[in-house]
Amino acid sequence: MDREQAIKILKILKTAYPKFYADMNKQEAEDTINLWIDMFRHENVNLVVLAVKNLINTFKWPPTIADVKEEMYKLTEEEKDTPIEVWNLIKSAIRNSGYYSYEEFHKLPEIAQKFVGSPNQLREWALSVDYNDGVIKGQFLKQFEILQKRDKEEKMMLPEVRDLVKQIATGTEILSLEERISLKENATNDLF
């Protein structure tokens, strides 16, 4: 999102909620514009506008950035399978994983892959004499909501935060914010 696009969206909000923005001074307006640019710079502007208009339709007060992000998530998320439907996919994958665990693992939805962990786990379950799908099913059903919540939080993160979390998780060198900005500026300068 660039400055012109942020101003366009904020004008929509100002028109919908004139009393809220009536006493805003020039510095507050600049700060608001800059914050919206920063928070939505990686987002599709048309989606942001659609989310804002959707919220205006039902909100009596101006939506926050978090409200807009939540609405964007709702608009873009496809209909999710129920926990039982996902479990049935896992169960089917286990049955076929004696020889085809890699293929079966990669057919699973992302949330199921996170629960299973790896193709090897599918294979172990498939070859296990003690395999009891009731136990694994119970574990999955308990973890399903947690897995969905983590997935949603990850998708709603700013890309910089997501990158930082991945760096921490993989143990790679973590660059300070100043170093990351410097790298971005150098890359931008190299383009021109």
JSON list of C-alpha atoms in Angstrom, two decimals, residues 99-165:
[
{"chain": "A", "resi": 99, "resn": "TYR", "atom": "CA", "xyz": [4.42, -48.05, 1.00]},
{"chain": "A", "resi": 100, "resn": "TYR", "atom": "CA", "xyz": [3.24, -44.58, 0.03]},
{"chain": "A", "resi": 101, "resn": "SER", "atom": "CA", "xyz": [3.76, -42.49, 3.16]},
{"chain": "A", "resi": 102, "resn": "TYR", "atom": "CA", "xyz": [5.49, -39.61, 1.34]},
{"chain": "A", "resi": 103, "resn": "GLU", "atom": "CA", "xyz": [2.70, -39.24, -1.21]},
{"chain": "A", "resi": 104, "resn": "GLU", "atom": "CA", "xyz": [-0.03, -39.64, 1.41]},
{"chain": "A", "resi": 105, "resn": "PHE", "atom": "CA", "xyz": [1.58, -37.05, 3.71]},
{"chain": "A", "resi": 106, "resn": "HIS", "atom": "CA", "xyz": [1.71, -34.45, 0.95]},
{"chain": "A", "resi": 107, "resn": "LYS", "atom": "CA", "xyz": [-1.96, -35.03, 0.04]},
{"chain": "A", "resi": 108, "resn": "LEU", "atom": "CA", "xyz": [-3.02, -34.03, 3.56]},
{"chain": "A", "resi": 109, "resn": "PRO", "atom": "CA", "xyz": [-4.19, -30.49, 4.33]},
{"chain": "A", "resi": 110, "resn": "GLU", "atom": "CA", "xyz": [-1.62, -28.30, 6.04]},
{"chain": "A", "resi": 111, "resn": "ILE", "atom": "CA", "xyz": [-3.25, -28.58, 9.47]},
{"chain": "A", "resi": 112, "resn": "ALA", "atom": "CA", "xyz": [-3.11, -32.40, 9.26]},
{"chain": "A", "resi": 113, "resn": "GLN", "atom": "CA", "xyz": [0.53, -32.27, 8.17]},
{"chain": "A", "resi": 114, "resn": "LYS", "atom": "CA", "xyz": [1.36, -30.17, 11.22]},
{"chain": "A", "resi": 115, "resn": "PHE", "atom": "CA", "xyz": [-0.29, -32.75, 13.49]},
{"chain": "A", "resi": 116, "resn": "VAL", "atom": "CA", "xyz": [1.32, -35.77, 11.81]},
{"chain": "A", "resi": 117, "resn": "GLY", "atom": "CA", "xyz": [4.74, -34.15, 11.53]},
{"chain": "A", "resi": 118, "resn": "SER", "atom": "CA", "xyz": [6.31, -36.21, 8.76]},
{"chain": "A", "resi": 119, "resn": "PRO", "atom": "CA", "xyz": [5.75, -39.01, 6.25]},
{"chain": "A", "resi": 120, "resn": "ASN", "atom": "CA", "xyz": [7.76, -41.28, 8.55]},
{"chain": "A", "resi": 121, "resn": "GLN", "atom": "CA", "xyz": [5.17, -40.85, 11.30]},
{"chain": "A", "resi": 122, "resn": "LEU", "atom": "CA", "xyz": [2.42, -41.99, 8.92]},
{"chain": "A", "resi": 123, "resn": "ARG", "atom": "CA", "xyz": [4.52, -45.01, 7.99]},
{"chain": "A", "resi": 124, "resn": "GLU", "atom": "CA", "xyz": [5.18, -45.87, 11.64]},
{"chain": "A", "resi": 125, "resn": "TRP", "atom": "CA", "xyz": [1.47, -45.72, 12.42]},
{"chain": "A", "resi": 126, "resn": "ALA", "atom": "CA", "xyz": [0.66, -47.82, 9.35]},
{"chain": "A", "resi": 127, "resn": "LEU", "atom": "CA", "xyz": [3.19, -50.53, 10.28]},
{"chain": "A", "resi": 128, "resn": "SER", "atom": "CA", "xyz": [2.51, -50.50, 14.01]},
{"chain": "A", "resi": 129, "resn": "VAL", "atom": "CA", "xyz": [1.07, -53.70, 15.41]},
{"chain": "A", "resi": 130, "resn": "ASP", "atom": "CA", "xyz": [-0.28, -51.68, 18.35]},
{"chain": "A", "resi": 131, "resn": "TYR", "atom": "CA", "xyz": [-1.88, -49.05, 16.13]},
{"chain": "A", "resi": 132, "resn": "ASN", "atom": "CA", "xyz": [-5.01, -47.75, 17.80]},
{"chain": "A", "resi": 133, "resn": "ASP", "atom": "CA", "xyz": [-6.68, -45.01, 15.83]},
{"chain": "A", "resi": 134, "resn": "GLY", "atom": "CA", "xyz": [-8.87, -44.15, 18.84]},
{"chain": "A", "resi": 135, "resn": "VAL", "atom": "CA", "xyz": [-5.86, -42.85, 20.78]},
{"chain": "A", "resi": 136, "resn": "ILE", "atom": "CA", "xyz": [-4.42, -40.90, 17.86]},
{"chain": "A", "resi": 137, "resn": "LYS", "atom": "CA", "xyz": [-7.88, -39.61, 16.95]},
{"chain": "A", "resi": 138, "resn": "GLY", "atom": "CA", "xyz": [-8.36, -38.34, 20.52]},
{"chain": "A", "resi": 139, "resn": "GLN", "atom": "CA", "xyz": [-4.98, -36.59, 20.44]},
{"chain": "A", "resi": 140, "resn": "PHE", "atom": "CA", "xyz": [-5.80, -35.00, 17.10]},
{"chain": "A", "resi": 141, "resn": "LEU", "atom": "CA", "xyz": [-9.24, -33.79, 18.17]},
{"chain": "A", "resi": 142, "resn": "LYS", "atom": "CA", "xyz": [-7.75, -32.21, 21.31]},
{"chain": "A", "resi": 143, "resn": "GLN", "atom": "CA", "xyz": [-5.07, -30.42, 19.28]},
{"chain": "A", "resi": 144, "resn": "PHE", "atom": "CA", "xyz": [-7.20, -29.42, 16.28]},
{"chain": "A", "resi": 145, "resn": "GLU", "atom": "CA", "xyz": [-8.44, -26.10, 17.69]},
{"chain": "A", "resi": 146, "resn": "ILE", "atom": "CA", "xyz": [-4.94, -25.18, 18.86]},
{"chain": "A", "resi": 147, "resn": "LEU", "atom": "CA", "xyz": [-3.52, -25.98, 15.43]},
{"chain": "A", "resi": 148, "resn": "GLN", "atom": "CA", "xyz": [-6.21, -23.85, 13.75]},
{"chain": "A", "resi": 149, "resn": "LYS", "atom": "CA", "xyz": [-5.53, -20.93, 16.10]},
{"chain": "A", "resi": 150, "resn": "ARG", "atom": "CA", "xyz": [-1.76, -21.08, 15.48]},
{"chain": "A", "resi": 151, "resn": "ASP", "atom": "CA", "xyz": [-2.33, -21.28, 11.72]},
{"chain": "A", "resi": 152, "resn": "LYS", "atom": "CA", "xyz": [-4.57, -18.20, 11.81]},
{"chain": "A", "resi": 153, "resn": "GLU", "atom": "CA", "xyz": [-2.09, -16.25, 13.95]},
{"chain": "A", "resi": 154, "resn": "GLU", "atom": "CA", "xyz": [0.76, -17.14, 11.62]},
{"chain": "A", "resi": 155, "resn": "LYS", "atom": "CA", "xyz": [-1.20, -16.06, 8.54]},
{"chain": "A", "resi": 156, "resn": "MET", "atom": "CA", "xyz": [-2.10, -12.73, 10.16]},
{"chain": "A", "resi": 157, "resn": "MET", "atom": "CA", "xyz": [1.48, -11.92, 11.21]},
{"chain": "A", "resi": 158, "resn": "LEU", "atom": "CA", "xyz": [3.43, -9.20, 9.48]},
{"chain": "A", "resi": 159, "resn": "PRO", "atom": "CA", "xyz": [5.95, -10.81, 7.11]},
{"chain": "A", "resi": 160, "resn": "GLU", "atom": "CA", "xyz": [8.88, -9.40, 9.11]},
{"chain": "A", "resi": 161, "resn": "VAL", "atom": "CA", "xyz": [7.58, -11.00, 12.30]},
{"chain": "A", "resi": 162, "resn": "ARG", "atom": "CA", "xyz": [6.98, -14.32, 10.49]},
{"chain": "A", "resi": 163, "resn": "ASP", "atom": "CA", "xyz": [10.58, -14.22, 9.19]},
{"chain": "A", "resi": 164, "resn": "LEU", "atom": "CA", "xyz": [11.92, -13.49, 12.66]},
{"chain": "A", "resi": 165, "resn": "VAL", "atom": "CA", "xyz": [9.94, -16.38, 14.16]}
]
